[in-house]
XYZ file of C-alpha atoms in Angstrom:
442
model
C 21.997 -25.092 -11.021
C 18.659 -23.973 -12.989
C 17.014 -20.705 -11.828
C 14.735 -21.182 -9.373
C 11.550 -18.989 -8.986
C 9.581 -18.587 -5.339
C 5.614 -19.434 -4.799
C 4.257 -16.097 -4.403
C 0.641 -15.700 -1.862
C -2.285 -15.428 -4.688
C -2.536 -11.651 -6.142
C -5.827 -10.808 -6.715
C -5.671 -8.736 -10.594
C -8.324 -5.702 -11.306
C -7.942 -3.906 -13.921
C -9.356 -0.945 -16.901
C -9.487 -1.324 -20.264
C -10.268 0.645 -23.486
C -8.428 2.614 -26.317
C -6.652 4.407 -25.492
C -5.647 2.824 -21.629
C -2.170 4.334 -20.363
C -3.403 7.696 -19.573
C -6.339 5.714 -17.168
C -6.218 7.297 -13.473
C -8.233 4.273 -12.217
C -5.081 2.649 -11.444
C -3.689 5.012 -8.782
C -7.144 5.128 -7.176
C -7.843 1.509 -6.879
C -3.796 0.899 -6.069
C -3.955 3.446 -3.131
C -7.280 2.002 -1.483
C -5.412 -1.468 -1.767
C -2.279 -0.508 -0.119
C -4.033 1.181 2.694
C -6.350 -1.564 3.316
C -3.348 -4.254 3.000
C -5.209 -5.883 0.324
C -3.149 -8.279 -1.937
C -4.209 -6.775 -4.977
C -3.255 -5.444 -7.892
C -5.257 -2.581 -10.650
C -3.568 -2.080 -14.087
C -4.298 -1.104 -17.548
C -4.841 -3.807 -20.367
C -4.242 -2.614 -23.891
C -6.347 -3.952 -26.163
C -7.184 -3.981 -29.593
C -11.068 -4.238 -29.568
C -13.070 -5.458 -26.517
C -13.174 -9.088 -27.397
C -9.630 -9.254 -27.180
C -9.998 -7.652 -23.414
C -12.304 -10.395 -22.852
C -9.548 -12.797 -23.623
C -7.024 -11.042 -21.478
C -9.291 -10.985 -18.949
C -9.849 -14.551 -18.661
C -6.705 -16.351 -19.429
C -5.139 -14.125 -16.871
C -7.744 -15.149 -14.449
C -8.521 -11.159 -13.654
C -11.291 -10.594 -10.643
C -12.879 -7.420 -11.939
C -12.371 -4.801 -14.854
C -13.552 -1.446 -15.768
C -14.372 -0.406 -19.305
C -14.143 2.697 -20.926
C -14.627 3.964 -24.606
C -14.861 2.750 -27.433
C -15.637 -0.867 -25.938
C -18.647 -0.393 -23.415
C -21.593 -0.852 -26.186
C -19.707 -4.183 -27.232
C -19.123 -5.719 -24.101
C -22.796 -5.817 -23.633
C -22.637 -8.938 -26.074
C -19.946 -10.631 -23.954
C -21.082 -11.048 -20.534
C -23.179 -13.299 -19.547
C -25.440 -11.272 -17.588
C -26.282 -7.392 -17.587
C -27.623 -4.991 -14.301
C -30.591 -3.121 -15.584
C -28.697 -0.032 -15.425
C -25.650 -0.778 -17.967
C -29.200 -2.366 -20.444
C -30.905 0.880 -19.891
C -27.481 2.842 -20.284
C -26.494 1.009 -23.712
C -22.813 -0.014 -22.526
C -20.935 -1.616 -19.849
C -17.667 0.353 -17.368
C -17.738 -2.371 -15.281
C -17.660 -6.607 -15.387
C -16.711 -8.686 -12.372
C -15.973 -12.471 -12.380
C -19.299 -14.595 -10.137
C -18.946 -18.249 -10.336
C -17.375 -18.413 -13.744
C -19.577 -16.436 -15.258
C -19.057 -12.466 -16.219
C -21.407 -10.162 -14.831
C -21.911 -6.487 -16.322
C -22.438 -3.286 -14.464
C -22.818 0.313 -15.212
C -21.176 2.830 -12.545
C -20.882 6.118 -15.049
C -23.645 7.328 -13.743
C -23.641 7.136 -10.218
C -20.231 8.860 -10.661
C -22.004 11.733 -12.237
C -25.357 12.377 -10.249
C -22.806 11.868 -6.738
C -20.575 14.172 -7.973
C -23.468 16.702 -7.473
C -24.336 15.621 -4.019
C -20.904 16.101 -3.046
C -20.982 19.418 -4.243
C -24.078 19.880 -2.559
C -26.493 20.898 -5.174
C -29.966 19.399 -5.837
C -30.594 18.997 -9.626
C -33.920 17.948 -9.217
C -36.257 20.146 -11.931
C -32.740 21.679 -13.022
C -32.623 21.863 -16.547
C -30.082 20.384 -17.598
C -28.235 19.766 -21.290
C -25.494 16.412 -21.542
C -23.565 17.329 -25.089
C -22.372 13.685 -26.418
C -23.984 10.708 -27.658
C -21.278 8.121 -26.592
C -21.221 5.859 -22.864
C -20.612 8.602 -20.669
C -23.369 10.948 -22.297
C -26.032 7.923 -22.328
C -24.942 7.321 -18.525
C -25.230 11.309 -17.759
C -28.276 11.231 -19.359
C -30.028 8.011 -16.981
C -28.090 9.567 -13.825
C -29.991 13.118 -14.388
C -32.847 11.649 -15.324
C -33.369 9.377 -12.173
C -32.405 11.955 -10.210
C -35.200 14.250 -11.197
C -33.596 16.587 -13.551
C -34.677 18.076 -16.931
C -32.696 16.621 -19.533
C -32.140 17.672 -23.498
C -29.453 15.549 -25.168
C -27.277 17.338 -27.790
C -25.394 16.054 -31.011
C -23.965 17.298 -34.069
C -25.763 14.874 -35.443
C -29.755 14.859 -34.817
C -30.811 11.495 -35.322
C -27.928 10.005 -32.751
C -29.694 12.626 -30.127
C -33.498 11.735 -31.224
C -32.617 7.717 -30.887
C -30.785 8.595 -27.739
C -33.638 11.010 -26.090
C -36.235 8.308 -27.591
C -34.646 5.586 -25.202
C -33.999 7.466 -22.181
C -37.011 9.532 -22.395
C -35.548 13.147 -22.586
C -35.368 15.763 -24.899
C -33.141 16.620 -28.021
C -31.386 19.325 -30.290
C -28.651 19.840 -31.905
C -25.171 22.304 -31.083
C -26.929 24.485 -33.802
C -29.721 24.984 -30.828
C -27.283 25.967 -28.191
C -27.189 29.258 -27.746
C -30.817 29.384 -27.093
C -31.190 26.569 -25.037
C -27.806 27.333 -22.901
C -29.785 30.754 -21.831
C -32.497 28.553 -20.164
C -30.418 26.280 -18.290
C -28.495 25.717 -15.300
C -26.795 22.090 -15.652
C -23.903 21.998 -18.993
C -22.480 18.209 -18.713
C -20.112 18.133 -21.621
C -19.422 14.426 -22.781
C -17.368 14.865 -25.764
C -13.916 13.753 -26.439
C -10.492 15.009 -24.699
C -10.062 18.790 -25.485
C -13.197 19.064 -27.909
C -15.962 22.151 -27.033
C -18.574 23.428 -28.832
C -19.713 25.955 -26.585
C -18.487 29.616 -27.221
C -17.789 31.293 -24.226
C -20.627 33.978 -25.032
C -23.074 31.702 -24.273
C -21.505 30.704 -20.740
C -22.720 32.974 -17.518
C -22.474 32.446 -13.255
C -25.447 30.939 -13.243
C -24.274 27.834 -15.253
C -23.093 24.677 -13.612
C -20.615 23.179 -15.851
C -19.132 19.387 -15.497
C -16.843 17.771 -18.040
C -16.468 14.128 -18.118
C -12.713 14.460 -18.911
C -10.456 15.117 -15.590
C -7.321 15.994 -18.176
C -7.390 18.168 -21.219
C -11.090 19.782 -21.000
C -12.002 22.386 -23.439
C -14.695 24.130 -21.822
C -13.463 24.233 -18.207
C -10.822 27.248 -18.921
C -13.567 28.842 -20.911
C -15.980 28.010 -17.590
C -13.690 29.076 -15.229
C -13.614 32.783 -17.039
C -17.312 33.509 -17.215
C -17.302 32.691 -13.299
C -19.225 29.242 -14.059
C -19.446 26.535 -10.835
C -17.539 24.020 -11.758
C -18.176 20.692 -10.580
C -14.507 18.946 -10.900
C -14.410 16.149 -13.489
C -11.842 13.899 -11.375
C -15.653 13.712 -8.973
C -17.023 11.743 -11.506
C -13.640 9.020 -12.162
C -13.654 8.694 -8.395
C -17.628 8.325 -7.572
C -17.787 5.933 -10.385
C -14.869 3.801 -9.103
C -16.216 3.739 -5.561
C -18.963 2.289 -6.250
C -16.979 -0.359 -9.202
C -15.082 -1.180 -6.101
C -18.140 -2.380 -4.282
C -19.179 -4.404 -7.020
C -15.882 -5.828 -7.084
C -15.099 -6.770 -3.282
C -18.564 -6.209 -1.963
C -17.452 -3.364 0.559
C -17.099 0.034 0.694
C -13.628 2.342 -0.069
C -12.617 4.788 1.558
C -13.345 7.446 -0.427
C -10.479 9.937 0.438
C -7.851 7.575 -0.028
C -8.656 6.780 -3.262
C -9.198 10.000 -4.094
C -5.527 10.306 -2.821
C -4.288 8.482 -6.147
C -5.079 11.513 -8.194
C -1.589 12.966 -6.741
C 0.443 10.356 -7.949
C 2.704 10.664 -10.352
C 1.612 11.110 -13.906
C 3.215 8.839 -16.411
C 4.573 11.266 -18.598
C 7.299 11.623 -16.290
C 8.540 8.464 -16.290
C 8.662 8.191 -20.507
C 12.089 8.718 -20.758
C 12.732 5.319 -20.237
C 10.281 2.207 -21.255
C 10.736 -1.212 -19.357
C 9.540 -4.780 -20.808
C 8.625 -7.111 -18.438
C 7.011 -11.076 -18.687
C 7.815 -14.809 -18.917
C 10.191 -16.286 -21.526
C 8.626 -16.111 -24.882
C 6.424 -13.224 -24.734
C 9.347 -11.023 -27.651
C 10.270 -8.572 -24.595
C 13.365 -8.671 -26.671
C 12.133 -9.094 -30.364
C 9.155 -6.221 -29.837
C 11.550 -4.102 -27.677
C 14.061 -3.988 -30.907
C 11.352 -3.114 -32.910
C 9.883 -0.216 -30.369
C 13.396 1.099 -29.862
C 13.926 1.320 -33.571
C 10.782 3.481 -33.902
C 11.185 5.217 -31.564
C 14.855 6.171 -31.909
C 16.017 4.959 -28.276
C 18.535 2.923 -27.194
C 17.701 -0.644 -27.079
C 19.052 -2.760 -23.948
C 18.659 -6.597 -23.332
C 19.398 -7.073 -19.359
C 20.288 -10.571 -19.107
C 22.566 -9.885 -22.272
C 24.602 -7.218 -20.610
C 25.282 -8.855 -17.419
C 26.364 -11.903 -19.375
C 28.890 -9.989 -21.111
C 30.307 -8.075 -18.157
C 30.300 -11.557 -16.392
C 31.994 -13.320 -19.163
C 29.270 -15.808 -17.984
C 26.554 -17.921 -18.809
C 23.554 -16.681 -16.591
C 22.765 -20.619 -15.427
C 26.858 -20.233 -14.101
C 26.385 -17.486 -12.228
C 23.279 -18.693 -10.229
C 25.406 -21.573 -9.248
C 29.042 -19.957 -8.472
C 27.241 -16.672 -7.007
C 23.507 -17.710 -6.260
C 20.629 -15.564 -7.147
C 20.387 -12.689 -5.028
C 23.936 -11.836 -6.263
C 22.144 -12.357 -9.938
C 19.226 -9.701 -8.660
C 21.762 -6.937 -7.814
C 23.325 -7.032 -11.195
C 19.940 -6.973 -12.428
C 19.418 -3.877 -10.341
C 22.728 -2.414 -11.355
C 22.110 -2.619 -15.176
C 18.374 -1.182 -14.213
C 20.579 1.599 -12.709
C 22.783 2.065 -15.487
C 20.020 2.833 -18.113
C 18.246 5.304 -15.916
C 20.692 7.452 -15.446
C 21.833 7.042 -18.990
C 21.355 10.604 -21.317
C 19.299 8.971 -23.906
C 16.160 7.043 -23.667
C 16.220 3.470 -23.398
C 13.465 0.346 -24.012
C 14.912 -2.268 -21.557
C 14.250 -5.842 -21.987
C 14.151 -7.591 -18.637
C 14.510 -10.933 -17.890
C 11.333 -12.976 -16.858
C 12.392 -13.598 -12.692
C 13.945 -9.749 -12.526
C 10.182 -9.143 -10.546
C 11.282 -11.833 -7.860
C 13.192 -8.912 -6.107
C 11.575 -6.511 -4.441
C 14.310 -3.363 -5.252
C 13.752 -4.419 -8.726
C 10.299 -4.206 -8.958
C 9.773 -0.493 -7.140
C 12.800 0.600 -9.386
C 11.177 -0.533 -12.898
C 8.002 1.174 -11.593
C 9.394 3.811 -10.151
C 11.761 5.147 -13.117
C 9.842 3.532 -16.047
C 6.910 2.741 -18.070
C 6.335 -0.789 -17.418
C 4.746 -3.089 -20.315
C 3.766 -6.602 -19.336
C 4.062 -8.358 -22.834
C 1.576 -10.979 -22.012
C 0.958 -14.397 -24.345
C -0.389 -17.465 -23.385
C 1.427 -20.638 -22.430
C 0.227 -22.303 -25.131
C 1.672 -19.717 -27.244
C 4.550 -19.715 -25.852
C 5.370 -23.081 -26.453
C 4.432 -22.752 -29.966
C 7.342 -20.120 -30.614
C 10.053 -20.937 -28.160
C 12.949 -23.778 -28.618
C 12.625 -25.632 -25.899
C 16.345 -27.199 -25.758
C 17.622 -23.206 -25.222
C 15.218 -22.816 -21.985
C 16.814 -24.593 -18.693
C 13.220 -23.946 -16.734
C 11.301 -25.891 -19.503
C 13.824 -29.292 -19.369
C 10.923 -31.500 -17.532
C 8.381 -34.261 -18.303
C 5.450 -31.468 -18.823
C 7.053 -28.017 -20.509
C 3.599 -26.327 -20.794
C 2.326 -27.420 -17.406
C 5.607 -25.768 -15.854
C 5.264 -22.644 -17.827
C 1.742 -22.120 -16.652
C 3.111 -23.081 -12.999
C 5.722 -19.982 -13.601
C 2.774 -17.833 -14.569
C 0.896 -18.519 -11.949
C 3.559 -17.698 -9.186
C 4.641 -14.745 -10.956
C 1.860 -12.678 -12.690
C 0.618 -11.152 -9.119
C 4.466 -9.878 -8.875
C 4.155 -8.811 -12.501
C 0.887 -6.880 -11.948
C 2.214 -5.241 -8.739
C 5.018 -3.761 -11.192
C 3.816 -3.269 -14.646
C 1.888 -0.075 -15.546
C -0.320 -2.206 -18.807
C -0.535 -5.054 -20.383
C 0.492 -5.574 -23.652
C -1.037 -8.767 -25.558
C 1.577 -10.595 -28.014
C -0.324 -13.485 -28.334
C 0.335 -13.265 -32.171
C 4.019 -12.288 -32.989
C 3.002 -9.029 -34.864
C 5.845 -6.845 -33.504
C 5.754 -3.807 -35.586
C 1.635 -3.506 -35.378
C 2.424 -4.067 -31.412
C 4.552 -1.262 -31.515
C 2.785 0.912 -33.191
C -0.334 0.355 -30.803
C 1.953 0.978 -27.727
C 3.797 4.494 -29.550
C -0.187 5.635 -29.497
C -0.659 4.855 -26.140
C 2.431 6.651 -25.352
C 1.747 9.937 -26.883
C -2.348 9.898 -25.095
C -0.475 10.392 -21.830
C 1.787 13.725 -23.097
């Protein structure tokens, strides 16, 4: 008796992308306005090496909608096939959504900003107001203050990325050299700058400032802020406004605001690094990158279907007939168990149906980092022998592996934390990519 693998109702997949991706939020928001609303959908991250490769992801997945963030939201600009006004005025994309085939590109950054301060109930109109960046979410503070009446001056390190930059949005410029002066006559600081960069001593800070920082972990200036008895507005305002209004775009009605706002207490994923989880269909090197992740990482490496067939003493395609596969699931469940608990870290290799049952799939994403190594059917028939894989023994190999993807990848989305492309076999550059993703979340 062959495995057998259940029809599953259509998931429908969202997801962010950028580099890095693990450390995204977006996911718990979306995921906790989908649960409450009983919504068959899924929101994960999609690593990926440069944003036409997200592109690709996106479509032979057959995603619905997808958020951008840096460095990719200039380049996506190029590959949609139609752009909002905003995202052309902005310079870059955060958000693309799937109409009749065809890819249509939004900008949301700055509605997340200029909402944030209507939430917090202050009126920036004829505020003065200085944005410190010249990447997305600086061009998107800059159009958000701007159409909301306030008095902008862009500042850069560099002065000719803030002249071109004030030249297209119509604002002012200097440069972090001009600070100090310019800080004294201003009541709006929007820093836009990477994760835990700040150019602004805390001299120059005083109660009359309002200070917002576009990144909701590992600001700089907040701490520095918070002592010089600044307002703050609170960064994780502008992830959420921005997604509420993505989600629109997306479904074409409104959130509820609270509960996704709800997702910010879940569970960050650096507590759940002890142990790393490999999940997708047969083909996609769960077990040849896993090797190579485990051996670079220095944890224990641990094929699932291997080490039930050797406590067995059986062939997997045996046990599905003599025991029948829910017995199969709970051994899959047991070995899940077993490395969990286990001292040292492990990188678990599961096999493709272990999503098929439910205990399975909330203990994977419950006690482990959950990669979806993703490749193509057609890749996957290029690399796999076909006389070793019981599922593939029919007339059409490639049409039944695409059939397996199509039932399963809503149950893989529901359980994976990202998706990892391995549509070329380069294991150790894989791995290295995914150890970088690891250590943005710590």
């Amino acid at each position: 008796m062959k495995p057998q693998f259940k029809e599953q109702q259509t998931t429908q997949l969202f997801a962010v992308t950028g580099k890095p991706v693990l450390h995204s939020k977006s996911p718990d928001l979306f995921n906790a306005q989908f649960k409450a609303s009983g919504k068959n959908a899924a929101y994960l991250r999609i690593m990926a090496k440069d944003a036409e490769q997200a592109i690709f992801l996106y479509k032979s997945l057959g995603v619905s909608g997808m958020n951008v963030t840096s460095p990719y939201k200039e380049k996506m600009l190029k590959l949609v096939d139609w752009v909002d006004k905003s995202a052309a005025a902005i310079g870059g994309i955060n958000t693309i959504v799937t109409r009749n085939g065809e890819l249509y590109g939004y900008n949301t950054d700055y509605y997340g900003v200029t909402q944030s301060f209507v939430d917090a109930g202050i009126d920036v109109r004829e505020k003065k107001c200085v944005v410190i960046g010249a990447g997305g979410a600086a061009k998107a503070a800059i159009f958000g203050m701007n159409r909301s009446g306030a008095q902008v001056t862009v500042v850069n390190r560099t002065e000719a990325k803030a002249q071109k930059i004030a030249k297209k949005q119509s604002c002012k410029f200097a440069t972090v050299e001009d600070l100090p002066q310019l800080l004294a006559d201003t009541q709006i600081i929007i820093s836009a700058l990477p994760q835990n960069i700040n150019v602004i001593n805390s001299e120059w800070l005083s109660p009359e400032h309002i200070v917002f920082d576009a990144n909701y972990k590992g600001s700089a200036l907040v701490p520095l802020a918070e002592e010089r008895k600044c307002r703050i507005v609170p960064a994780n305002d502008w992830l959420l406004n921005q997604a509420v209004m993505a989600y629109k775009i997306f479904l074409g009605e409104e959130p509820d605001k609270e509960i996704m706002r709800s997702g910010f207490a879940q569970k960050p994923l650096s507590e759940l690094a002890h142990t790393i989880s490999t999940i997708g269909l047969m083909g996609a090197g769960k077990t040849s990158h896993g090797k190579v992740l485990a051996e670079k990482l220095g944890y224990v490496f641990k094929d699932i279907d291997d080490a039930i067939v050797e406590k067995q003493q059986q062939p997997i395609t045996e046990i599905f007939a003599t025991h029948g596969e829910d017995f199969f699931r709970q051994l899959e469940y047991e070995e899940l168990l077993e490395s969990f608990n286990a001292e040292q870290p492990h990188i678990i290799s599961c096999g493709g149906g272990i999503v098929l049952n439910e205990k399975n799939r909330e203990l994977l994403r419950s006690h482990s980092i959950v990669l979806w190594l993703y490749a193509s059917p057609e890749a996957i028939m290029q690399r796999v022998d076909i006389s070793k894989r019981p599922l593939l023994q029919v007339e059409n190999p490639l049409e039944k592996l695409q059939e397996l993807l199509d039932a399963r990848k809503g149950l893989y989305a529901h359980t994976a934390h990202i998706i990892v492309s391995t549509e070329r076999k380069q294991k150790g550059h894989t791995a290295n990519k995914i150890i970088k993703e690891l250590g943005a979340i710590k």
